[in-house]
Amino acid sequence: MSIKAAGITKSFHHFQVLKNVSLEIKEGACYALFGPNGAGKTTFLRILATLTRPSAGAFEISGHDGIREKMRVRENLFLISHGSYLYDDLTVIENIRFGIEIRGRNLSDSEIKSALDRVEIGAFGRLKARFLSAGMKKRLAIAKAILIRPKVLLLDEGYSSLDERGIAILNHCIREFNNEGTTVFMTTHDRARTAEVAHHAGVLTGGTLKEISVRDLSGSHELF
Amino acid sequence: MNFFKVIRWMVWKDLVSEIRNRENISSMFFFAFAVILIFSFSFSMDARSSRELMPGIIWVAFGFTGIIGLGKSFLPEVQNDCMEYLQMAPVSKGAIYLGKFAGNVLFLLAVEIILFPLFILFFNLDVLDKLPMVLLIFLLATIGLSALGTLFSALTVQIRAREVMFPILLLPLAVPVFIGAVESTRGALNGDPLALYGHWLELLAIFDMIFMIVAFWLFEFILDE
């Protein structure tokens, strides 16, 4: 299993956000997590990303314990989140170079150019990050994922801020990642777009996870 | 080795950002310049009283300038959740600390080196032959101040009362650095033999080592927990 979570529970003070959530995702699969606002989707994703420690339970990413082997887990994953993780005074290219080379990978100019072209922001390489729109920042994050090629890609509302073309690019990348063995876990509200790429889906409500069929995503009935 | 690469990238990122926006350096410079100006108009000093008061005036200016600069040093990491990215990066958090620390030392030294000629000018200091020793004192004191300041800047950057908490945490622990800096600067400016004030330099070096080791070790917990 690429992602394996068992009995994940998370409480903030006396409020239990996640109640005994368990989940298994095979290598190369795409799992989409739905749920109402405040259901705990982002909290669960942040736990998988090693940013938040669960109150109880355990999880593994690519066979490494998420609590005891954080460093090994972090080598294998990449998170596209609401935060752009960009430094406003660095250019797009400089931000990419910093963000990836700090992880220990050397990048050539052509690799960066190719990744930026893939997400169709190649013309903005020398623009400072402060001038990018939210959608362009999201595309830049996708370019980083293309360059890093993580074993596990986490997306927190990955479609938000993206235009139609951006969503198509992201979905194309997700399919390509899956084909190469990368596992994708995403939180989302966009059923139609998610249905194009997801292999498995679940709904998080009241802190508990219920697996659903991806066929349900195409219907018009309420998920939660 | 990736450890040193991380340090290099952190320093590069902070230098490039600062050169482009000049937010930190300019606020530090103008504050310190105002302090020099106020003190120079407040006291009419003869050579003897100048030698007595100058070390204190210098370190009031540099110390509080340092607080302004160091307190803001982690703000760029918070703006777009970059701190989260650094937290998730599969790298030594100690290397990230050392990178931020090295950047802070460079900024503070740059401001000190720009401002010191103004001290010489406004207070008629005769220091040319003492310059290497004065610069060594600046370096040692700046390392100590930055070692603590970088740590507390990371610790307080995400709390609402950051601007209150940062000096409250930093100043009591920085007292040995300030005392060592003032006493050794006095010895150097007076032209005393090194044997008379060398122990203050040793004190500065020892505190630099202690602060750096403890901060390096603690930073892992600050960034990760």
CSV table of C-alpha atoms in Angstrom, one decimal:
chain,number,residue,atom,x,y,z
A,1,MET,CA,0.0,0.0,0.0
A,2,SER,CA,1.2,3.5,-0.8
A,3,ILE,CA,-1.0,5.2,1.8
A,4,LYS,CA,-2.2,3.3,4.8
A,5,ALA,CA,-4.0,5.0,7.7
A,6,ALA,CA,-5.4,3.1,10.7
A,7,GLY,CA,-7.6,4.6,13.4
A,8,ILE,CA,-6.6,8.2,12.8
A,9,THR,CA,-8.2,10.4,15.4
A,10,LYS,CA,-7.7,14.1,15.9
A,11,SER,CA,-9.1,16.4,18.5
A,12,PHE,CA,-8.7,20.1,18.9
A,13,HIS,CA,-9.2,20.8,22.6
A,14,HIS,CA,-12.5,18.9,23.3
A,15,PHE,CA,-13.7,18.9,19.7
A,16,GLN,CA,-13.0,15.6,17.9
A,17,VAL,CA,-12.5,16.4,14.2
A,18,LEU,CA,-11.5,12.9,13.0
A,19,LYS,CA,-12.9,9.7,14.6
A,20,ASN,CA,-11.0,6.5,13.9
A,21,VAL,CA,-10.4,7.1,10.2
A,22,SER,CA,-8.9,4.2,8.3
A,23,LEU,CA,-7.9,4.2,4.7
A,24,GLU,CA,-5.7,2.2,2.3
A,25,ILE,CA,-4.7,3.4,-1.2
A,26,LYS,CA,-2.7,1.3,-3.6
A,27,GLU,CA,0.3,2.6,-5.5
A,28,GLY,CA,-0.6,4.5,-8.7
A,29,ALA,CA,-4.2,5.1,-7.6
A,30,CYS,CA,-6.1,8.4,-7.2
A,31,TYR,CA,-8.3,8.8,-4.2
A,32,ALA,CA,-10.7,11.7,-3.8
A,33,LEU,CA,-12.1,12.8,-0.5
A,34,PHE,CA,-15.3,14.7,-0.3
A,35,GLY,CA,-17.1,16.3,2.6
A,36,PRO,CA,-18.8,19.4,3.8
A,37,ASN,CA,-16.8,22.4,5.0
A,38,GLY,CA,-15.3,21.7,8.4
A,39,ALA,CA,-15.6,18.0,8.0
A,40,GLY,CA,-11.9,17.5,8.7
A,41,LYS,CA,-10.7,16.8,5.1
A,42,THR,CA,-7.8,19.2,5.3
A,43,THR,CA,-6.9,18.1,8.8
A,44,PHE,CA,-6.7,14.5,7.5
A,45,LEU,CA,-4.6,15.6,4.6
A,46,ARG,CA,-2.3,17.6,6.8
A,47,ILE,CA,-1.8,14.5,9.0
A,48,LEU,CA,-0.8,12.5,5.9
A,49,ALA,CA,1.6,15.4,5.0
A,50,THR,CA,3.3,15.1,8.4
A,51,LEU,CA,2.3,18.7,9.2
A,52,THR,CA,-0.2,17.8,12.0
A,53,ARG,CA,0.3,15.0,14.5
A,54,PRO,CA,-2.8,12.8,15.0
A,55,SER,CA,-4.2,12.4,18.5
A,56,ALA,CA,-4.4,8.7,18.0
A,57,GLY,CA,-3.8,6.2,15.2
A,58,ALA,CA,-1.0,5.5,12.8
A,59,PHE,CA,-0.3,5.9,9.1
A,60,GLU,CA,2.3,4.9,6.6
A,61,ILE,CA,3.4,6.5,3.4
A,62,SER,CA,5.3,4.2,1.0
A,63,GLY,CA,5.9,1.8,3.8
A,64,HIS,CA,7.4,4.4,6.2
A,65,ASP,CA,5.8,5.2,9.5
A,66,GLY,CA,4.3,8.7,9.3
A,67,ILE,CA,5.1,9.6,12.9
A,68,ARG,CA,8.4,7.9,13.6
A,69,GLU,CA,10.0,8.2,10.1
A,70,LYS,CA,8.9,11.7,9.1
A,71,MET,CA,12.0,12.4,7.1
A,72,ARG,CA,11.6,9.2,5.0
A,73,VAL,CA,7.9,10.0,4.5
A,74,ARG,CA,8.8,13.6,3.4
A,75,GLU,CA,11.2,12.3,0.8
A,76,ASN,CA,8.3,10.6,-0.8
A,77,LEU,CA,5.5,13.1,-0.8
A,78,PHE,CA,4.6,16.5,-2.1
A,79,LEU,CA,1.7,18.7,-1.1
A,80,ILE,CA,-0.2,21.2,-3.3
A,81,SER,CA,-2.0,23.3,-0.8
A,82,HIS,CA,-3.9,26.6,-0.4
A,83,GLY,CA,-0.6,28.3,0.4
A,84,SER,CA,1.5,28.9,-2.6
A,85,TYR,CA,4.8,28.3,-0.8
A,86,LEU,CA,6.3,31.1,-2.9
A,87,TYR,CA,8.6,33.9,-2.0
A,88,ASP,CA,7.1,37.1,-3.4
A,89,ASP,CA,10.4,38.7,-4.3
A,90,LEU,CA,11.8,35.7,-6.2
A,91,THR,CA,10.9,35.1,-9.8
A,92,VAL,CA,9.0,32.0,-10.9
A,93,ILE,CA,12.2,30.2,-12.0
A,94,GLU,CA,14.0,31.2,-8.8
A,95,ASN,CA,11.1,30.0,-6.7
A,96,ILE,CA,11.1,26.6,-8.5
A,97,ARG,CA,14.9,26.3,-8.2
A,98,PHE,CA,14.9,27.1,-4.5
A,99,GLY,CA,11.9,24.9,-3.7
A,100,ILE,CA,13.3,21.9,-5.4
A,101,GLU,CA,17.1,22.2,-5.0
A,102,ILE,CA,16.6,22.7,-1.3
A,103,ARG,CA,15.2,19.1,-1.3
A,104,GLY,CA,18.5,17.9,-2.7
A,105,ARG,CA,17.7,17.7,-6.4
A,106,ASN,CA,19.7,19.5,-9.0
A,107,LEU,CA,17.8,21.1,-11.8
A,108,SER,CA,18.8,22.2,-15.3
A,109,ASP,CA,17.3,25.2,-16.9
A,110,SER,CA,15.8,23.1,-19.6
A,111,GLU,CA,14.0,20.9,-17.0
A,112,ILE,CA,12.5,24.0,-15.4
A,113,LYS,CA,11.5,25.4,-18.8
A,114,SER,CA,9.9,22.2,-19.8
A,115,ALA,CA,7.9,21.9,-16.6
A,116,LEU,CA,6.7,25.5,-16.9
A,117,ASP,CA,5.7,24.9,-20.5
A,118,ARG,CA,3.8,21.8,-19.5
A,119,VAL,CA,1.6,24.0,-17.2
A,120,GLU,CA,1.6,26.8,-19.8
A,121,ILE,CA,3.3,29.5,-17.7
A,122,GLY,CA,6.6,29.3,-19.6
A,123,ALA,CA,6.3,32.9,-20.6
A,124,PHE,CA,6.2,34.1,-17.0
A,125,GLY,CA,9.5,32.5,-15.8
A,126,ARG,CA,11.2,35.8,-15.0
A,127,LEU,CA,8.2,37.4,-13.4
A,128,LYS,CA,8.3,37.9,-9.6
A,129,ALA,CA,5.9,35.6,-7.7
A,130,ARG,CA,4.1,38.6,-6.2
A,131,PHE,CA,2.6,39.4,-9.6
A,132,LEU,CA,1.2,35.9,-10.3
A,133,SER,CA,-2.6,35.3,-10.0
A,134,ALA,CA,-3.8,32.5,-7.7
A,135,GLY,CA,-4.4,30.2,-10.7
A,136,MET,CA,-0.9,30.8,-12.0
A,137,LYS,CA,0.5,30.1,-8.5
A,138,LYS,CA,-1.4,26.8,-8.5
A,139,ARG,CA,0.0,25.9,-12.0
A,140,LEU,CA,3.5,26.7,-10.6
A,141,ALA,CA,2.8,24.2,-7.8
A,142,ILE,CA,1.9,21.6,-10.4
A,143,ALA,CA,5.1,22.3,-12.3
A,144,LYS,CA,7.0,21.7,-9.0
A,145,ALA,CA,5.2,18.4,-8.6
A,146,ILE,CA,6.2,17.5,-12.2
A,147,LEU,CA,9.8,18.2,-11.4
A,148,ILE,CA,9.8,16.4,-8.1
A,149,ARG,CA,7.9,13.3,-9.2
A,150,PRO,CA,6.9,12.3,-5.7
A,151,LYS,CA,5.7,8.8,-4.8
A,152,VAL,CA,2.6,10.4,-3.1
A,153,LEU,CA,1.0,13.6,-4.3
A,154,LEU,CA,-1.4,15.3,-1.9
A,155,LEU,CA,-3.8,17.9,-3.2
A,156,ASP,CA,-5.8,20.1,-0.9
A,157,GLU,CA,-8.7,21.3,-3.1
A,158,GLY,CA,-6.4,21.0,-6.1
A,159,TYR,CA,-8.9,22.5,-8.5
A,160,SER,CA,-9.6,25.7,-6.6
A,161,SER,CA,-8.3,28.9,-8.4
A,162,LEU,CA,-7.7,27.0,-11.6
A,163,ASP,CA,-9.5,27.9,-14.8
A,164,GLU,CA,-10.9,25.3,-17.2
A,165,ARG,CA,-7.5,24.9,-19.0
A,166,GLY,CA,-5.7,24.6,-15.6
A,167,ILE,CA,-8.1,21.9,-14.5
A,168,ALA,CA,-7.5,20.0,-17.7
A,169,ILE,CA,-3.7,20.3,-17.2
A,170,LEU,CA,-4.0,19.1,-13.6
A,171,ASN,CA,-6.1,16.1,-14.6
A,172,HIS,CA,-3.7,15.2,-17.3
A,173,CYS,CA,-0.8,15.3,-14.9
A,174,ILE,CA,-2.7,13.2,-12.3
A,175,ARG,CA,-3.4,10.5,-15.0
A,176,GLU,CA,0.3,10.7,-16.0
A,177,PHE,CA,1.4,10.5,-12.3
A,178,ASN,CA,-0.8,7.5,-11.7
A,179,ASN,CA,0.5,5.7,-14.8
A,180,GLU,CA,4.0,6.2,-13.4
A,181,GLY,CA,3.1,4.8,-10.0
A,182,THR,CA,2.5,8.0,-8.1
A,183,THR,CA,-0.4,7.8,-5.7
A,184,VAL,CA,-2.6,10.8,-5.6
A,185,PHE,CA,-4.8,11.8,-2.6
A,186,MET,CA,-7.0,14.8,-3.0
A,187,THR,CA,-9.6,16.7,-1.1
A,188,THR,CA,-12.2,18.3,-3.4
A,189,HIS,CA,-15.7,19.6,-4.0
A,190,ASP,CA,-15.6,19.3,-7.8
A,191,ARG,CA,-17.4,15.9,-8.5
A,192,ALA,CA,-17.5,16.2,-12.3
A,193,ARG,CA,-13.8,17.0,-12.7
A,194,THR,CA,-12.8,14.5,-10.0
A,195,ALA,CA,-14.8,11.7,-11.7
A,196,GLU,CA,-12.4,12.0,-14.7
A,197,VAL,CA,-9.4,10.9,-12.7
A,198,ALA,CA,-10.4,9.3,-9.4
A,199,HIS,CA,-10.2,5.5,-8.9
A,200,HIS,CA,-11.6,5.6,-5.4
A,201,ALA,CA,-13.6,8.1,-3.4
A,202,GLY,CA,-14.8,8.7,0.1
A,203,VAL,CA,-16.9,11.1,2.0
A,204,LEU,CA,-15.9,12.5,5.4
A,205,THR,CA,-18.8,13.6,7.6
A,206,GLY,CA,-18.9,14.1,11.3
A,207,GLY,CA,-15.3,12.9,11.5
A,208,THR,CA,-16.0,9.5,10.0
A,209,LEU,CA,-15.1,8.2,6.6
A,210,LYS,CA,-17.5,6.4,4.3
A,211,GLU,CA,-16.1,4.9,1.1
A,212,ILE,CA,-18.3,5.5,-2.0
A,213,SER,CA,-18.2,4.4,-5.6
A,214,VAL,CA,-16.6,6.7,-8.2
A,215,ARG,CA,-19.7,6.1,-10.2
A,216,ASP,CA,-21.6,8.1,-7.6
A,217,LEU,CA,-19.6,11.1,-8.5
A,218,SER,CA,-21.2,11.4,-11.9
A,219,GLY,CA,-24.8,11.4,-10.5
A,220,SER,CA,-26.6,14.4,-9.3
A,221,HIS,CA,-27.7,13.1,-5.9
A,222,GLU,CA,-26.2,14.6,-2.8
A,223,LEU,CA,-23.0,12.9,-1.4
A,224,PHE,CA,-23.4,14.1,2.1
B,1,MET,CA,26.4,17.4,0.8
B,2,ASN,CA,22.7,18.5,1.0
B,3,PHE,CA,23.2,20.0,4.5
B,4,PHE,CA,25.5,22.8,3.2
B,5,LYS,CA,23.4,23.2,0.1
B,6,VAL,CA,20.4,24.0,2.2
B,7,ILE,CA,22.3,26.6,4.1
B,8,ARG,CA,23.6,28.1,0.9
B,9,TRP,CA,20.1,28.2,-0.7
B,10,MET,CA,18.5,29.8,2.5
B,11,VAL,CA,21.2,32.5,2.5
B,12,TRP,CA,20.9,33.1,-1.2
B,13,LYS,CA,17.1,33.4,-1.0
B,14,ASP,CA,17.2,35.9,1.9
B,15,LEU,CA,19.9,38.0,0.3
B,16,VAL,CA,18.2,38.2,-3.1
B,17,SER,CA,14.8,39.0,-1.5
B,18,GLU,CA,16.4,41.7,0.7
B,19,ILE,CA,18.4,43.2,-2.1
B,20,ARG,CA,15.1,43.5,-4.1
B,21,ASN,CA,12.8,44.8,-1.4
B,22,ARG,CA,15.2,46.5,1.0
B,23,GLU,CA,12.5,46.4,3.7
B,24,ASN,CA,14.6,45.1,6.5
B,25,ILE,CA,17.9,46.8,5.8
B,26,SER,CA,16.4,50.2,5.3
B,27,SER,CA,14.3,50.2,8.5
B,28,MET,CA,17.3,49.0,10.5
B,29,PHE,CA,19.6,51.6,8.9
B,30,PHE,CA,17.2,54.6,9.5
B,31,PHE,CA,16.6,53.5,13.1
B,32,ALA,CA,20.3,53.3,13.9
B,33,PHE,CA,21.0,56.5,12.1
B,34,ALA,CA,18.4,58.3,14.2
B,35,VAL,CA,19.9,56.9,17.4
B,36,ILE,CA,23.4,58.2,16.3
B,37,LEU,CA,22.0,61.6,15.4
B,38,ILE,CA,20.1,61.9,18.7
B,39,PHE,CA,23.1,60.9,20.9
B,40,SER,CA,25.4,63.1,18.9
B,41,PHE,CA,23.2,66.2,19.6
B,42,SER,CA,22.5,65.1,23.2
B,43,PHE,CA,26.1,64.9,24.5
B,44,SER,CA,28.9,67.3,23.9
B,45,MET,CA,31.8,65.0,24.7
B,46,ASP,CA,35.4,65.5,25.3
B,47,ALA,CA,37.8,62.7,24.3
B,48,ARG,CA,37.7,61.0,27.7
B,49,SER,CA,33.9,60.9,28.2
B,50,SER,CA,33.5,59.9,24.5
B,51,ARG,CA,35.7,56.8,25.2
B,52,GLU,CA,33.6,56.1,28.3
B,53,LEU,CA,30.2,56.5,26.7
B,54,MET,CA,30.8,55.4,23.1
B,55,PRO,CA,30.7,51.6,23.7
B,56,GLY,CA,27.2,51.9,25.3
B,57,ILE,CA,25.9,54.2,22.5
B,58,ILE,CA,27.3,51.9,19.8
B,59,TRP,CA,25.6,48.9,21.3
B,60,VAL,CA,22.3,50.6,22.1
B,61,ALA,CA,22.2,51.5,18.4
B,62,PHE,CA,23.3,48.1,17.1
B,63,GLY,CA,21.4,46.1,19.7
B,64,PHE,CA,18.0,47.7,19.0
B,65,THR,CA,18.7,47.8,15.3
B,66,GLY,CA,19.3,44.0,15.5
B,67,ILE,CA,16.0,43.6,17.4
B,68,ILE,CA,14.2,45.4,14.5
B,69,GLY,CA,15.8,43.2,11.8
B,70,LEU,CA,15.9,39.9,13.6
B,71,GLY,CA,12.2,40.2,14.7
B,72,LYS,CA,11.2,40.4,11.0
B,73,SER,CA,13.5,37.7,9.7
B,74,PHE,CA,10.9,35.0,9.6
B,75,LEU,CA,8.1,37.1,8.2
B,76,PRO,CA,8.8,36.1,4.5
B,77,GLU,CA,8.5,32.4,5.6
B,78,VAL,CA,4.9,33.0,6.9
B,79,GLN,CA,3.6,35.1,4.0
B,80,ASN,CA,2.7,32.3,1.7
B,81,ASP,CA,2.9,29.4,4.2
B,82,CYS,CA,6.6,28.9,3.2
B,83,MET,CA,7.3,27.8,6.7
B,84,GLU,CA,5.1,24.8,6.0
B,85,TYR,CA,7.1,24.0,2.9
B,86,LEU,CA,10.3,24.2,4.9
B,87,GLN,CA,8.7,22.0,7.6
B,88,MET,CA,7.8,19.3,4.9
B,89,ALA,CA,11.1,19.5,3.1
B,90,PRO,CA,13.1,16.3,3.7
B,91,VAL,CA,16.1,18.3,5.0
B,92,SER,CA,17.8,18.9,8.3
B,93,LYS,CA,15.9,21.7,10.1
B,94,GLY,CA,19.2,22.7,11.7
B,95,ALA,CA,20.5,23.5,8.2
B,96,ILE,CA,17.5,25.8,7.7
B,97,TYR,CA,18.3,27.5,11.0
B,98,LEU,CA,21.9,28.0,10.1
B,99,GLY,CA,20.9,29.4,6.7
B,100,LYS,CA,18.6,31.9,8.3
B,101,PHE,CA,21.2,32.7,11.0
B,102,ALA,CA,23.9,33.3,8.4
B,103,GLY,CA,21.7,35.6,6.5
B,104,ASN,CA,20.9,37.6,9.6
B,105,VAL,CA,24.6,37.8,10.5
B,106,LEU,CA,25.3,39.2,7.1
B,107,PHE,CA,22.5,41.8,7.3
B,108,LEU,CA,23.4,43.0,10.7
B,109,LEU,CA,27.1,43.2,9.9
B,110,ALA,CA,26.3,45.1,6.7
B,111,VAL,CA,24.3,47.7,8.7
B,112,GLU,CA,27.0,47.9,11.4
B,113,ILE,CA,29.8,48.4,8.8
B,114,ILE,CA,27.8,51.1,7.1
B,115,LEU,CA,26.9,52.9,10.3
B,116,PHE,CA,30.3,52.7,12.1
B,117,PRO,CA,31.9,55.4,10.0
B,118,LEU,CA,29.0,57.7,11.1
B,119,PHE,CA,30.0,57.1,14.7
B,120,ILE,CA,33.6,58.0,13.8
B,121,LEU,CA,32.4,61.1,12.0
B,122,PHE,CA,29.8,62.3,14.6
B,123,PHE,CA,31.8,61.5,17.7
B,124,ASN,CA,35.4,62.2,16.4
B,125,LEU,CA,36.6,58.8,17.2
B,126,ASP,CA,40.2,57.9,16.5
B,127,VAL,CA,39.9,54.2,15.7
B,128,LEU,CA,41.8,53.5,12.5
B,129,ASP,CA,44.5,51.4,14.2
B,130,LYS,CA,41.9,49.6,16.3
B,131,LEU,CA,39.6,48.8,13.4
B,132,PRO,CA,40.5,45.0,13.1
B,133,MET,CA,39.8,44.4,16.8
B,134,VAL,CA,36.6,46.5,16.7
B,135,LEU,CA,35.4,44.5,13.7
B,136,LEU,CA,36.2,41.2,15.5
B,137,ILE,CA,34.0,42.4,18.4
B,138,PHE,CA,31.2,43.4,16.1
B,139,LEU,CA,31.4,39.9,14.5
B,140,LEU,CA,31.4,38.0,17.8
B,141,ALA,CA,28.5,40.1,19.3
B,142,THR,CA,26.5,39.9,16.0
B,143,ILE,CA,26.9,36.1,15.9
B,144,GLY,CA,25.5,35.8,19.5
B,145,LEU,CA,22.7,38.2,18.9
B,146,SER,CA,21.7,36.6,15.6
B,147,ALA,CA,21.9,33.0,17.1
B,148,LEU,CA,19.3,34.0,19.7
B,149,GLY,CA,17.3,36.3,17.4
B,150,THR,CA,16.9,33.8,14.7
B,151,LEU,CA,15.6,31.2,17.1
B,152,PHE,CA,13.1,33.6,18.8
B,153,SER,CA,12.0,35.1,15.5
B,154,ALA,CA,11.0,31.6,14.4
B,155,LEU,CA,9.4,30.9,17.7
B,156,THR,CA,7.3,34.1,17.8
B,157,VAL,CA,6.6,34.7,14.1
B,158,GLN,CA,3.2,33.0,14.1
B,159,ILE,CA,1.8,34.5,17.3
B,160,ARG,CA,-0.3,37.6,17.5
B,161,ALA,CA,1.8,39.4,20.1
B,162,ARG,CA,5.0,38.8,18.1
B,163,GLU,CA,6.3,42.3,18.4
B,164,VAL,CA,5.9,42.3,22.2
B,165,MET,CA,7.1,38.7,22.8
B,166,PHE,CA,10.2,38.8,20.6
B,167,PRO,CA,12.2,41.4,22.6
B,168,ILE,CA,10.8,40.0,25.9
B,169,LEU,CA,12.3,36.6,25.1
B,170,LEU,CA,15.5,37.9,23.4
B,171,LEU,CA,16.7,40.7,25.6
B,172,PRO,CA,17.2,38.9,28.9
B,173,LEU,CA,19.2,36.1,27.3
B,174,ALA,CA,21.1,38.6,25.2
B,175,VAL,CA,22.4,40.5,28.3
B,176,PRO,CA,25.8,38.5,28.4
B,177,VAL,CA,26.3,39.4,24.7
B,178,PHE,CA,25.6,43.1,25.3
B,179,ILE,CA,27.9,43.2,28.4
B,180,GLY,CA,30.7,41.4,26.6
B,181,ALA,CA,30.3,43.6,23.5
B,182,VAL,CA,30.3,46.9,25.5
B,183,GLU,CA,33.2,45.9,27.7
B,184,SER,CA,35.4,44.6,24.9
B,185,THR,CA,34.5,47.6,22.7
B,186,ARG,CA,35.5,49.9,25.5
B,187,GLY,CA,38.8,48.1,25.9
B,188,ALA,CA,39.5,48.2,22.1
B,189,LEU,CA,38.5,51.9,21.8
B,190,ASN,CA,40.7,52.9,24.8
B,191,GLY,CA,43.6,51.1,23.2
B,192,ASP,CA,44.0,48.8,26.2
B,193,PRO,CA,46.2,45.8,25.9
B,194,LEU,CA,44.3,42.7,24.9
B,195,ALA,CA,45.1,41.0,28.2
B,196,LEU,CA,42.9,43.6,30.0
B,197,TYR,CA,39.7,42.9,28.0
B,198,GLY,CA,40.4,39.5,26.3
B,199,HIS,CA,38.2,37.7,28.8
B,200,TRP,CA,35.2,39.7,27.5
B,201,LEU,CA,36.0,38.4,24.0
B,202,GLU,CA,36.2,34.9,25.4
B,203,LEU,CA,32.9,35.4,27.1
B,204,LEU,CA,31.4,36.5,23.7
B,205,ALA,CA,32.9,33.5,21.9
B,206,ILE,CA,31.6,31.1,24.6
B,207,PHE,CA,28.1,32.5,24.5
B,208,ASP,CA,28.1,32.4,20.7
B,209,MET,CA,28.9,28.7,20.8
B,210,ILE,CA,26.3,27.9,23.5
B,211,PHE,CA,23.6,29.9,21.8
B,212,MET,CA,24.3,28.4,18.4
B,213,ILE,CA,24.4,24.8,19.6
B,214,VAL,CA,21.2,25.2,21.7
B,215,ALA,CA,19.3,27.0,18.9
B,216,PHE,CA,20.4,24.5,16.3
B,217,TRP,CA,19.1,21.7,18.4
B,218,LEU,CA,15.9,23.5,19.4
B,219,PHE,CA,15.0,24.6,15.9
B,220,GLU,CA,14.0,21.1,14.9
B,221,PHE,CA,11.3,21.1,17.5
B,222,ILE,CA,10.2,24.7,16.8
B,223,LEU,CA,9.7,24.0,13.1
B,224,ASP,CA,8.3,20.5,13.4
B,225,GLU,CA,6.0,20.6,16.4
